[in-house]
């Protein structure tokens, strides 16, 4: 007998055990029974060869009459033709490139053969049938009973280990297994009418019928979702137990003064989220909150209010931004929004005020020294920066809150590096640039509480998006440039976005898009070609500037500032403007070779226009033909401004690993069946069950098996994480 922990060699021969290990990394019986079938083949009922009709799923009992293996005409490879007979008629079986089967399929042997009847050269045949040869002298009847009309699992296989061989191994393992204890609490199992773990494994590898197999698969998929969610719920509870400095809201402070000076009303959504954050901050435990929201929904102001509340209580806040452009912009907008409140301790500053400072990798030594000093002595209540904030020389007087903007670019390790700089675990607010479906958020950020901003501020103008198909309608391009001229004539500004910096395809772009498009082409627009072309041609006379990742930080900053001030009409740029850039006077964006960008990225990009009081227009220029997948993607972007819907479309085209992101490498390897998008409702159920269970039994004292399973999962994740790190 064997347990899930037994070595596979306990149930299969040493040679096979070795192959299982080298090909699939299977080393225990547990690994083997969790090498799940991909699908099932249904074998037909036993029939006579003479009765077969084309298209039948059939099984026949027959004797091998002849075998011939011959090379294919005109191309590489060979075909093995095996003719069998059952006394009523003859039938040919064909195998491509499987000459090795000849040594099994010897003339005179009896066997069962299953497959779908096809016709070739007017002869009935079975191509690549499943078969089982009946050992000489064994009982034909029981062999027939065991073979015909059954569901045959099809496994992920290799040439060294074909599916039928894996099936044999799995059967051996299933047969040898002792009783397995089920870690899933019975109440949960019964609620969903799931089989026990043991039944599920048996039904998956030897299904009585497809319904049983399906139910078994669902149970095992649920297990993955449940374990993951349980782990996240526990982790979240543990984080909540940590001690932190409570940052209770005070009246008459910086935050109140700021609220009074706000030139607009907060949206209902913003108010609700601010309340959630306020109550989190008042706790003596660290907040762990994810703020996700539609592009332009006003996340920054929500974060700023949280930072001010912390400053009011005597602490400091750090704002971590993914790029220097964005960090510099945050500094500018926050200083502008705070006005005199950002001049604490300075002549003319408010007595309630504080200071805001910036720490980036490229700033001058002098600027850096000043910023470091202000962070260290607490003069700066708000410290904004890029990765440079994580550096050892950065010290805070009392870091109370970390805000991470555009989280998907930072890993958990980086969050942690910043947390180290606080006396007690600080409060954490993570903002995502791209709205993501709830279940993805639950899986990727499951240890965070989630706040969502769906609505856009009142008076926000709609963005209209059109595809400009230059192949079919070459004159539309001219029209696009005219639209820019019209907008500029009305005092507005424009973006022109190109995928590349220079024409040289080896010089690289700001974003790595190869995962979507493979081969590079020479005809891709570049900033450095486009700007002079527009300057000399269709946009002659307009003030045009360029922006891309290879300009120095000072150049980038100067250009962005000039654009914000309206000194530039048209900014020709790469995707450096993708996240967060906020210039409300910009109303039109032309995206060249838009098919080179991902769906969410296009949504982010176009979110740069229509931020003020005038409607936005986004033109997606593409050379792709109608009805191609690339064009369909662009049509989808043009058809909706719902970022949640678009991110789903985007995610559906990625591999599971890309959906979960790099920081989740430890999680991925445990998801054999679960797919975050496909299995949404299952994940929701699992989350509810996990929440409920853990609420009644914090330490899972009554569920030792579940506790053990979770500990194992946690260890594996940590190991995977280190491996990949
Ligand atoms: P995102 O959520 O994409 O980061 P931002 O925080 O950059 O969006 O906000 C977009 C713009 O909307 C900014 O110019 C901001 O000042 C403005 N804004 C934010 N909240 C409101 C509001 N309640 N009413 C009007 N404008 C707002
Ligand atoms: Mg933003």
XYZ file of C-alpha atoms and ligand atoms in Angstrom:
753
model
C 0.000 0.000 0.000
C 1.079 3.577 -0.573
C 0.379 7.071 0.665
C 0.501 10.306 -1.290
C 3.988 10.852 0.109
C 5.338 7.467 -1.030
C 7.945 7.489 -3.780
C 6.462 6.606 -7.177
C 8.863 3.691 -7.349
C 6.617 2.095 -4.711
C 3.918 1.636 -7.349
C 5.724 1.552 -10.716
C 9.004 0.056 -11.877
C 12.272 1.898 -11.281
C 12.788 2.656 -14.958
C 9.344 4.177 -15.339
C 9.773 6.069 -12.069
C 12.909 7.637 -13.450
C 11.237 8.701 -16.694
C 8.255 10.119 -14.785
C 10.685 12.168 -12.802
C 12.835 13.481 -15.609
C 9.959 14.220 -17.973
C 7.314 15.540 -15.591
C 9.127 16.115 -12.315
C 6.916 13.498 -10.691
C 8.563 11.971 -7.644
C 5.796 10.944 -5.250
C 2.553 9.027 -5.645
C 0.837 12.314 -4.821
C 2.583 14.001 -7.761
C 1.509 11.153 -9.992
C -2.187 11.222 -9.093
C -2.082 14.981 -9.504
C -0.827 14.637 -13.049
C -4.356 15.187 -14.265
C -5.859 14.026 -17.555
C -6.426 16.798 -20.050
C -9.614 15.267 -21.387
C -11.309 11.908 -21.986
C -11.834 9.815 -25.023
C -15.004 7.827 -25.159
C -14.602 4.340 -26.553
C -17.398 2.962 -28.638
C -19.279 -0.228 -27.834
C -17.895 -3.472 -29.223
C -19.051 -4.168 -32.775
C -18.334 -6.318 -35.832
C -16.089 -4.870 -38.494
C -18.683 -5.605 -41.191
C -21.202 -3.393 -39.387
C -18.989 -0.312 -39.154
C -20.077 2.933 -40.707
C -18.030 6.007 -41.290
C -18.024 8.331 -38.294
C -18.844 5.631 -35.685
C -16.950 5.623 -32.407
C -16.235 1.969 -32.149
C -14.354 -0.773 -30.404
C -13.544 -4.014 -32.158
C -12.096 -7.313 -30.995
C -9.817 -8.541 -33.756
C -6.683 -10.382 -34.695
C -3.715 -8.857 -36.460
C -3.557 -10.062 -40.031
C -0.628 -8.125 -41.490
C 1.598 -5.132 -40.787
C 3.548 -2.933 -43.187
C 5.633 0.119 -42.468
C 6.526 2.335 -45.418
C 8.004 5.783 -45.887
C 5.626 8.544 -46.867
C 5.748 9.711 -50.433
C 7.031 13.226 -50.954
C 7.683 14.112 -47.343
C 9.452 12.981 -44.219
C 8.010 10.298 -42.003
C 6.541 6.852 -42.296
C 3.183 5.178 -42.068
C 2.487 1.946 -40.279
C -0.524 0.076 -41.642
C -1.901 -2.773 -39.582
C -4.684 -4.858 -41.057
C -6.882 -6.683 -38.553
C -9.738 -9.144 -38.976
C -12.558 -10.383 -36.764
C -13.929 -12.994 -39.152
C -16.668 -10.687 -40.452
C -14.353 -8.363 -42.371
C -10.944 -6.743 -42.473
C -10.069 -3.265 -41.271
C -6.919 -1.233 -41.578
C -5.364 0.719 -38.726
C -2.898 3.467 -39.525
C -0.192 5.105 -37.422
C 2.004 7.965 -38.626
C 5.615 7.991 -37.525
C 5.108 5.260 -35.004
C 7.127 2.443 -36.501
C 8.028 1.374 -32.980
C 4.549 -0.031 -32.533
C 5.410 -2.726 -35.046
C 7.163 -4.770 -32.403
C 3.974 -4.880 -30.287
C 1.533 -5.343 -33.086
C 2.710 -8.775 -34.215
C 0.728 -10.789 -36.722
C -1.564 -13.256 -34.970
C -2.008 -11.285 -31.759
C -5.486 -10.523 -30.542
C -6.491 -7.129 -29.237
C -9.129 -4.529 -28.684
C -8.973 -1.477 -30.945
C -10.933 1.699 -30.475
C -11.365 4.854 -32.470
C -13.481 6.744 -34.941
C -14.153 5.051 -38.261
C -12.779 6.984 -41.202
C -12.603 6.257 -44.899
C -9.484 6.525 -47.030
C -9.217 5.365 -50.658
C -12.680 3.864 -50.250
C -11.475 1.671 -47.415
C -12.692 1.927 -43.841
C -9.925 2.536 -41.338
C -9.084 3.681 -37.843
C -6.342 6.300 -37.624
C -4.280 6.175 -34.432
C -6.684 3.904 -32.566
C -6.299 3.182 -28.870
C -5.650 -0.437 -28.350
C -4.960 -3.023 -25.771
C -3.425 -6.330 -26.791
C -4.749 -9.304 -24.928
C -1.904 -11.300 -23.437
C -1.801 -14.853 -24.767
C -3.792 -17.248 -22.647
C -5.690 -14.566 -20.719
C -9.408 -14.242 -20.420
C -10.811 -12.479 -23.458
C -14.186 -11.716 -21.858
C -12.811 -9.783 -18.929
C -10.413 -7.914 -21.175
C -13.377 -6.871 -23.324
C -15.359 -5.808 -20.312
C -12.485 -3.726 -19.054
C -11.891 -1.999 -22.331
C -14.967 -1.374 -24.445
C -17.338 1.513 -23.863
C -15.094 3.236 -21.338
C -13.742 6.679 -20.778
C -10.121 6.832 -21.564
C -8.174 9.634 -19.898
C -5.826 11.540 -22.166
C -2.799 12.853 -20.283
C -0.202 15.475 -20.992
C 2.309 13.068 -22.512
C 5.636 12.873 -24.250
C 7.196 10.496 -26.741
C 9.023 8.770 -23.899
C 5.848 8.481 -21.892
C 2.740 8.165 -24.041
C -0.667 8.822 -22.555
C -1.630 5.162 -22.233
C 1.525 4.474 -20.257
C 0.800 7.334 -17.872
C -2.724 6.037 -17.574
C -1.338 2.660 -16.506
C 0.869 4.320 -13.900
C -2.039 6.381 -12.584
C -4.212 3.259 -12.304
C -1.458 1.520 -10.357
C -1.139 4.464 -8.024
C -4.884 4.759 -7.494
C -5.104 1.049 -6.808
C -2.270 1.095 -4.306
C -3.379 4.151 -2.363
C -4.359 3.758 1.257
C -7.309 5.707 2.454
C -6.543 9.406 1.965
C -7.703 11.794 4.626
C -9.596 14.714 3.185
C -8.341 18.139 4.233
C -11.430 19.916 2.939
C -13.849 20.414 5.853
C -16.848 18.154 5.469
C -19.328 20.993 5.830
C -17.818 22.722 2.817
C -17.579 19.522 0.810
C -21.222 18.756 1.464
C -22.370 22.273 0.725
C -21.076 21.869 -2.819
C -21.967 18.181 -3.137
C -18.366 17.346 -3.924
C -16.852 13.871 -3.729
C -14.188 13.176 -1.125
C -10.601 13.728 -2.155
C -10.114 10.011 -2.654
C -13.272 9.627 -4.728
C -12.301 12.657 -6.766
C -8.893 11.228 -7.615
C -10.380 7.874 -8.561
C -13.075 9.490 -10.697
C -10.599 11.719 -12.435
C -8.334 8.858 -13.487
C -10.972 6.144 -13.900
C -14.250 7.921 -14.475
C -17.467 5.936 -14.413
C -18.862 8.544 -16.774
C -18.174 12.100 -17.836
C -20.396 13.644 -15.174
C -18.373 12.001 -12.444
C -15.150 13.129 -14.066
C -16.468 16.670 -14.306
C -17.562 16.752 -10.689
C -14.201 15.372 -9.612
C -12.407 18.013 -11.610
C -14.535 20.737 -10.110
C -13.795 19.523 -6.600
C -10.046 19.538 -7.290
C -10.215 22.951 -8.934
C -12.145 24.236 -5.961
C -9.422 22.847 -3.685
C -6.837 25.040 -5.383
C -9.012 28.127 -5.092
C -9.914 27.352 -1.510
C -6.377 26.698 -0.290
C -5.120 29.851 -1.940
C -7.913 31.986 -0.529
C -7.584 30.442 2.918
C -3.902 31.246 2.904
C -4.597 34.823 1.875
C -7.314 35.266 4.484
C -4.963 33.976 7.175
C -2.162 36.204 5.968
C -4.451 39.190 5.985
C -5.584 38.398 9.515
C -1.978 38.122 10.641
C -1.110 41.468 9.118
C -4.079 42.964 10.877
C -2.768 41.745 14.196
C 0.520 43.618 13.845
C 0.890 46.770 15.868
C 1.055 50.069 14.110
C 0.649 53.671 15.100
C -2.959 54.686 14.931
C -3.371 57.825 12.829
C -6.718 59.122 14.014
C -8.162 62.008 12.116
C -7.829 65.313 13.912
C -9.953 68.377 13.301
C -8.598 71.747 12.382
C -5.452 70.323 10.826
C -3.858 70.126 7.413
C -6.502 67.799 6.014
C -9.356 70.060 6.996
C -7.582 73.056 5.512
C -6.969 71.106 2.330
C -10.595 69.999 2.048
C -11.682 73.615 2.343
C -9.382 74.627 -0.490
C -10.493 71.881 -2.894
C -11.867 73.452 -6.066
C -14.250 70.540 -6.681
C -16.557 68.185 -4.838
C -15.364 64.659 -4.225
C -17.397 61.997 -6.004
C -19.585 59.687 -3.947
C -17.106 56.907 -4.654
C -14.162 58.999 -3.492
C -15.986 59.910 -0.296
C -16.784 56.279 0.432
C -13.208 55.145 -0.172
C -11.797 58.012 1.884
C -14.030 56.895 4.774
C -12.747 53.332 4.517
C -9.181 54.574 4.569
C -9.835 56.949 7.434
C -11.195 54.168 9.581
C -8.278 51.891 8.608
C -5.762 54.544 9.584
C -7.407 55.041 12.966
C -6.710 51.406 13.867
C -3.646 50.491 15.914
C -2.925 47.900 13.186
C -1.489 48.573 9.745
C -3.872 49.214 6.898
C -3.342 46.972 3.852
C -5.561 48.344 1.201
C -5.674 48.187 -2.555
C -7.268 51.131 -4.303
C -8.205 50.271 -7.823
C -10.094 52.483 -10.107
C -10.980 53.458 -13.573
C -8.454 55.608 -15.384
C -9.082 59.218 -14.382
C -11.346 58.307 -11.479
C -9.270 60.486 -9.150
C -7.206 58.048 -7.123
C -4.450 60.555 -6.445
C -6.640 62.859 -4.398
C -7.813 59.938 -2.288
C -4.199 59.008 -1.615
C -3.256 62.587 -0.888
C -5.997 62.902 1.718
C -4.691 59.778 3.427
C -1.178 61.229 3.420
C -2.389 64.474 4.930
C -4.244 62.642 7.690
C -1.003 60.903 8.606
C 0.964 64.146 8.545
C -1.689 65.694 10.808
C -1.024 62.976 13.341
C 2.696 63.740 13.335
C 3.830 61.076 10.870
C 5.200 61.092 7.338
C 3.973 59.547 4.123
C 6.021 58.118 1.270
C 4.644 57.977 -2.260
C 6.389 55.458 -4.485
C 5.960 56.051 -8.230
C 7.139 53.770 -11.055
C 8.805 56.382 -13.269
C 10.621 59.659 -12.853
C 8.106 61.426 -15.087
C 5.326 60.327 -12.802
C 7.199 61.079 -9.595
C 7.986 64.592 -10.830
C 4.391 65.096 -11.872
C 3.117 63.966 -8.475
C 5.419 66.476 -6.838
C 4.134 69.269 -9.041
C 0.430 68.477 -8.712
C 0.597 67.828 -4.996
C 2.497 71.034 -4.386
C 0.028 72.903 -6.544
C -3.004 71.372 -4.870
C -1.602 72.071 -1.420
C -0.612 75.639 -2.253
C 0.637 77.379 0.890
C -0.052 74.202 2.843
C 3.047 72.765 1.169
C 5.216 75.544 2.522
C 5.237 74.572 6.165
C 7.998 76.354 8.058
C 8.700 78.616 5.098
C 8.092 82.312 4.825
C 4.489 82.814 3.743
C 3.626 79.180 4.320
C 0.658 78.039 6.334
C 1.322 77.299 10.007
C -0.523 74.013 9.566
C 1.574 73.235 6.524
C 4.189 70.665 5.760
C 6.696 70.201 2.932
C 6.769 67.863 -0.009
C 10.054 66.577 -1.333
C 11.288 64.399 -4.165
C 13.926 61.666 -4.179
C 14.927 60.162 -7.525
C 17.989 58.434 -8.908
C 18.937 61.136 -11.352
C 18.656 64.263 -9.210
C 21.742 66.338 -8.425
C 23.799 65.536 -5.338
C 22.780 68.829 -3.802
C 19.037 68.299 -4.359
C 19.341 64.795 -3.027
C 21.151 65.906 0.126
C 18.436 68.427 0.860
C 15.659 65.929 0.240
C 17.313 63.294 2.421
C 17.684 65.793 5.243
C 14.029 66.800 5.035
C 12.920 63.175 5.120
C 15.180 62.404 8.058
C 14.222 65.323 10.280
C 10.531 65.216 9.400
C 10.404 68.613 7.696
C 8.963 66.840 4.679
C 5.651 65.276 5.622
C 5.332 63.837 2.147
C 8.275 62.218 0.386
C 7.743 61.305 -3.237
C 10.141 59.140 -5.182
C 10.983 56.338 -7.520
C 12.926 53.188 -6.646
C 15.507 55.551 -5.219
C 13.267 55.805 -2.143
C 14.229 52.251 -1.263
C 17.921 53.113 -0.987
C 19.725 52.747 2.322
C 20.518 56.439 2.651
C 16.818 57.279 2.788
C 15.737 57.594 6.401
C 12.459 58.868 7.815
C 11.727 60.473 11.130
C 8.405 58.656 11.469
C 7.127 56.872 8.375
C 3.431 56.243 8.948
C 2.023 55.546 5.489
C 3.327 54.105 2.257
C 1.415 54.778 -0.922
C 2.448 52.716 -3.924
C 1.252 54.132 -7.219
C 0.746 51.823 -10.194
C 1.470 48.751 -8.177
C 1.934 46.271 -10.977
C 5.419 47.605 -11.529
C 6.560 46.951 -7.990
C 7.066 43.616 -6.358
C 6.177 42.679 -2.836
C 9.883 42.764 -1.932
C 10.023 46.444 -2.781
C 7.015 47.237 -0.646
C 8.768 45.387 2.145
C 12.038 47.269 1.685
C 10.165 50.491 2.276
C 8.249 49.117 5.254
C 11.585 48.453 6.947
C 12.142 52.183 7.183
C 9.303 52.637 9.658
C 9.470 52.179 13.406
C 6.278 50.150 13.577
C 4.739 48.466 10.526
C 3.344 51.388 8.533
C -0.023 51.665 6.864
C -0.029 50.688 3.215
C -2.141 51.919 0.337
C -1.547 50.338 -3.047
C -3.048 51.876 -6.167
C -3.380 50.020 -9.458
C -3.173 51.843 -12.748
C -5.185 49.263 -14.573
C -8.488 48.131 -13.235
C -8.458 44.362 -12.913
C -11.298 41.892 -12.555
C -12.268 41.177 -8.985
C -11.104 37.582 -8.949
C -7.700 38.509 -10.307
C -7.409 41.126 -7.592
C -8.487 38.526 -5.072
C -5.818 36.132 -6.219
C -2.981 38.541 -6.804
C -3.693 40.962 -3.964
C -5.780 38.684 -1.792
C -4.091 39.793 1.410
C -5.202 43.363 0.776
C -8.621 44.861 1.358
C -9.947 46.243 -1.898
C -11.568 49.616 -2.546
C -12.847 50.353 -6.013
C -13.571 53.650 -7.748
C -15.851 53.037 -10.681
C -17.278 56.445 -11.384
C -15.499 59.363 -12.974
C -15.727 62.865 -11.512
C -18.797 64.800 -12.501
C -18.438 66.936 -15.575
C -15.742 64.656 -16.932
C -16.142 64.694 -20.658
C -16.573 61.539 -22.668
C -13.730 60.178 -24.764
C -14.615 59.155 -28.290
C -12.355 56.587 -29.886
C -12.088 55.745 -33.568
C -9.966 53.291 -35.476
C -8.138 54.862 -38.420
C -7.563 52.045 -40.900
C -4.889 53.522 -43.123
C -4.807 50.536 -45.489
C -8.456 50.890 -46.475
C -8.825 54.631 -45.962
C -5.456 56.315 -46.595
C -6.983 59.805 -46.576
C -8.189 59.347 -42.971
C -4.627 59.938 -41.822
C -4.708 63.432 -43.274
C -8.024 63.947 -41.504
C -6.455 62.944 -38.180
C -3.763 65.620 -38.487
C -6.425 68.158 -39.403
C -8.314 67.267 -36.218
C -5.165 68.029 -34.231
C -4.874 71.421 -35.921
C -8.522 72.126 -35.097
C -8.056 71.258 -31.426
C -4.921 73.373 -31.161
C -6.747 76.263 -32.868
C -9.248 76.083 -29.998
C -6.465 76.395 -27.454
C -6.193 72.697 -26.695
C -3.226 70.333 -26.833
C -2.491 66.993 -28.449
C -0.532 63.809 -27.946
C 0.881 61.738 -30.769
C 2.046 58.373 -29.505
C 4.436 56.071 -31.361
C 5.603 52.596 -30.402
C 9.286 53.266 -30.995
C 11.874 55.881 -30.097
C 13.932 55.666 -33.286
C 13.590 54.024 -36.674
C 16.329 51.560 -35.816
C 14.478 48.411 -34.787
C 17.354 47.320 -32.547
C 17.342 50.513 -30.570
C 14.426 49.406 -28.464
C 11.212 50.951 -27.352
C 10.089 52.103 -23.947
C 7.784 49.172 -23.571
C 8.518 45.597 -24.397
C 5.706 44.518 -26.615
C 7.282 41.521 -28.195
C 5.194 39.150 -26.120
C 2.226 40.256 -28.154
C 3.703 40.579 -31.573
C 6.784 38.467 -32.048
C 8.647 39.662 -35.099
C 9.685 43.251 -35.446
C 8.784 45.099 -38.585
C 10.574 48.085 -40.113
C 7.481 50.102 -40.777
C 6.700 50.929 -37.181
C 6.387 54.631 -36.426
C 9.020 56.182 -34.213
C 9.087 59.403 -32.249
C 12.291 60.572 -33.890
C 10.938 60.183 -37.413
C 7.436 61.303 -36.724
C 8.218 64.626 -35.034
C 10.219 66.194 -37.911
C 7.773 64.759 -40.432
C 4.834 66.427 -38.667
C 6.824 69.592 -38.168
C 7.648 69.892 -41.855
C 4.273 68.669 -43.077
C 0.799 68.312 -41.682
C 1.417 70.099 -38.359
C 3.615 72.858 -39.719
C 3.634 75.920 -37.524
C 2.554 74.122 -34.336
C 4.868 73.851 -31.340
C 5.969 70.227 -31.289
C 8.167 68.530 -28.701
C 9.276 64.974 -28.145
C 9.331 62.801 -25.036
C 10.734 59.330 -24.533
C 12.554 57.198 -22.029
C 16.033 57.898 -23.311
C 15.988 61.609 -22.675
C 17.643 62.725 -19.460
C 15.441 63.198 -16.419
C 15.901 66.966 -16.656
C 14.910 67.032 -20.312
C 11.863 64.900 -19.642
C 10.846 67.023 -16.725
C 11.320 70.298 -18.587
C 9.246 69.020 -21.506
C 6.446 67.755 -19.273
C 6.356 71.038 -17.419
C 6.248 73.033 -20.635
C 3.444 70.797 -21.896
C 1.501 71.227 -18.630
C 1.861 74.979 -18.926
C 0.537 74.920 -22.473
C 3.814 76.026 -24.029
C 3.805 72.999 -26.303
C 0.914 72.195 -28.656
C 1.761 68.667 -29.648
C 3.732 66.160 -27.633
C 5.131 63.328 -29.744
C 5.886 60.581 -27.284
C 6.375 56.926 -26.519
C 4.396 55.208 -23.793
C 6.293 57.126 -21.109
C 3.064 59.087 -20.827
C 1.072 55.915 -20.363
C 0.536 55.976 -16.642
C -0.781 58.844 -14.649
C 0.242 61.834 -16.730
C -2.391 64.484 -16.129
C -2.701 67.518 -18.388
C -6.400 68.433 -18.474
C -6.035 70.775 -21.446
C -4.986 67.920 -23.757
C -8.003 66.820 -25.768
C -6.791 64.687 -28.639
C -4.490 61.730 -28.918
C -3.370 60.025 -32.101
C -1.831 56.614 -31.455
C 0.307 55.422 -34.367
C 0.464 51.680 -35.031
C -2.022 51.243 -32.242
C -2.134 47.527 -32.926
C 1.325 47.333 -31.382
C -0.096 48.066 -27.953
C -2.069 45.930 -25.555
C -5.719 46.626 -24.841
C -5.219 47.894 -21.288
C -2.287 49.955 -22.405
C -4.396 51.703 -25.041
C -7.034 52.360 -22.420
C -4.404 53.861 -20.131
C -3.002 55.959 -22.944
C -6.303 57.414 -24.023
C -7.074 58.179 -20.379
C -4.618 61.066 -20.831
C -7.232 63.026 -22.797
C -10.710 64.161 -21.787
C -9.425 64.957 -18.296
C -10.600 68.546 -18.348
C -13.857 70.168 -19.311
C -13.716 69.410 -23.048
C -14.481 66.058 -24.660
C -11.557 63.848 -25.606
C -10.843 62.227 -28.927
C -8.581 59.250 -29.430
C -7.610 57.979 -32.877
C -6.149 54.506 -33.168
C -4.096 54.388 -36.349
C -3.425 50.931 -37.752
C -2.114 49.293 -40.886
C -3.775 46.036 -39.978
C -6.425 44.608 -42.234
C -10.047 44.346 -41.298
C -11.116 41.222 -39.376
C -7.605 40.462 -38.145
C -7.320 39.803 -34.404
C -5.297 43.001 -34.027
C -8.066 45.060 -35.612
C -10.661 43.314 -33.458
C -8.686 44.350 -30.385
C -8.719 47.957 -31.534
C -12.449 47.763 -32.240
C -12.968 46.521 -28.698
C -11.057 49.491 -27.310
C -13.065 51.863 -29.496
C -16.336 50.255 -28.437
C -16.098 50.730 -24.672
C -14.470 52.939 -22.064
C -15.035 50.388 -19.313
C -11.531 49.603 -18.114
C -12.651 46.527 -16.193
C -14.102 44.997 -19.322
C -11.014 45.866 -21.356
C -8.627 44.460 -18.818
C -10.551 41.223 -18.987
C -10.124 41.107 -22.760
C -6.465 41.839 -22.248
C -5.979 39.188 -19.614
C -7.844 36.555 -21.585
C -5.155 36.748 -24.239
C -2.351 36.140 -21.820
C -0.987 33.032 -20.304
C -2.013 32.348 -16.745
C 1.446 33.236 -15.486
C 1.240 36.666 -17.057
C -2.186 37.204 -15.582
C -0.892 36.611 -12.088
C 2.323 38.552 -12.601
C 5.882 37.894 -11.588
C 5.365 38.380 -7.887
C 3.034 35.413 -7.876
C 5.471 32.838 -9.226
C 5.078 30.753 -6.091
C 1.341 30.651 -6.535
C 1.312 29.660 -10.159
C 2.984 26.340 -9.759
C 0.159 25.267 -7.471
C -2.541 26.092 -9.926
C -2.876 22.979 -12.033
C -6.556 23.294 -12.797
C -7.597 26.743 -11.616
C -7.737 29.590 -14.123
C -8.302 32.942 -12.513
C -10.572 34.347 -15.202
C -12.427 31.212 -16.222
C -13.133 30.065 -12.680
C -14.376 33.333 -11.273
C -17.490 32.014 -9.586
C -15.561 29.139 -8.039
C -13.024 31.562 -6.616
C -15.801 33.704 -5.165
C -17.325 30.656 -3.506
C -13.964 29.537 -2.191
C -13.304 32.968 -0.769
C -16.636 33.024 1.044
C -16.030 29.567 2.436
C -12.525 30.474 3.565
C -13.693 33.702 5.184
C -16.500 31.940 6.975
C -14.410 29.050 8.203
C -11.556 31.171 9.445
C -13.911 33.619 11.120
C -15.246 30.794 13.286
C -11.889 29.108 13.843
C -9.020 31.543 13.550
C -6.245 29.061 14.032
C -7.995 26.154 12.338
C -7.656 24.237 15.575
C -10.492 21.965 14.546
C -9.049 21.385 11.102
C -5.549 19.994 11.587
C -5.444 18.417 8.119
C -6.316 21.681 6.434
C -3.766 23.445 8.572
C -1.091 20.994 7.500
C -2.013 21.352 3.831
C -1.802 25.144 4.091
C 1.553 25.004 5.835
C 2.849 22.838 3.002
C 1.508 25.242 0.391
C 3.123 28.143 2.186
C 6.479 26.367 2.316
C 6.292 25.491 -1.380
C 5.429 29.047 -2.293
C 8.362 30.361 -0.310
C 10.698 27.901 -2.006
C 9.391 28.751 -5.480
C 9.703 32.390 -4.659
C 13.352 32.030 -3.695
C 14.041 29.877 -6.749
C 12.736 32.503 -9.107
C 13.924 35.510 -7.123
P -6.303 58.471 -11.744
O -7.328 57.778 -10.925
O -6.282 57.991 -13.167
O -4.939 58.449 -11.108
P -6.152 61.264 -11.161
O -6.043 61.062 -9.712
O -4.927 61.624 -11.903
O -6.792 59.973 -11.839
O -7.293 62.312 -11.413
C -7.605 62.757 -12.698
C -8.000 64.226 -12.708
O -9.258 64.402 -12.100
C -7.054 65.104 -11.940
O -6.856 66.277 -12.690
C -7.783 65.412 -10.656
O -7.410 66.630 -10.111
C -9.214 65.422 -11.126
N -10.196 65.067 -10.095
C -10.055 64.157 -9.117
N -11.169 64.069 -8.378
C -12.032 64.960 -8.897
C -13.378 65.362 -8.562
N -14.042 64.801 -7.547
N -13.968 66.302 -9.331
C -13.300 66.858 -10.368
N -12.044 66.544 -10.725
C -11.411 65.607 -10.008
Mg -2.949 58.042 -11.362
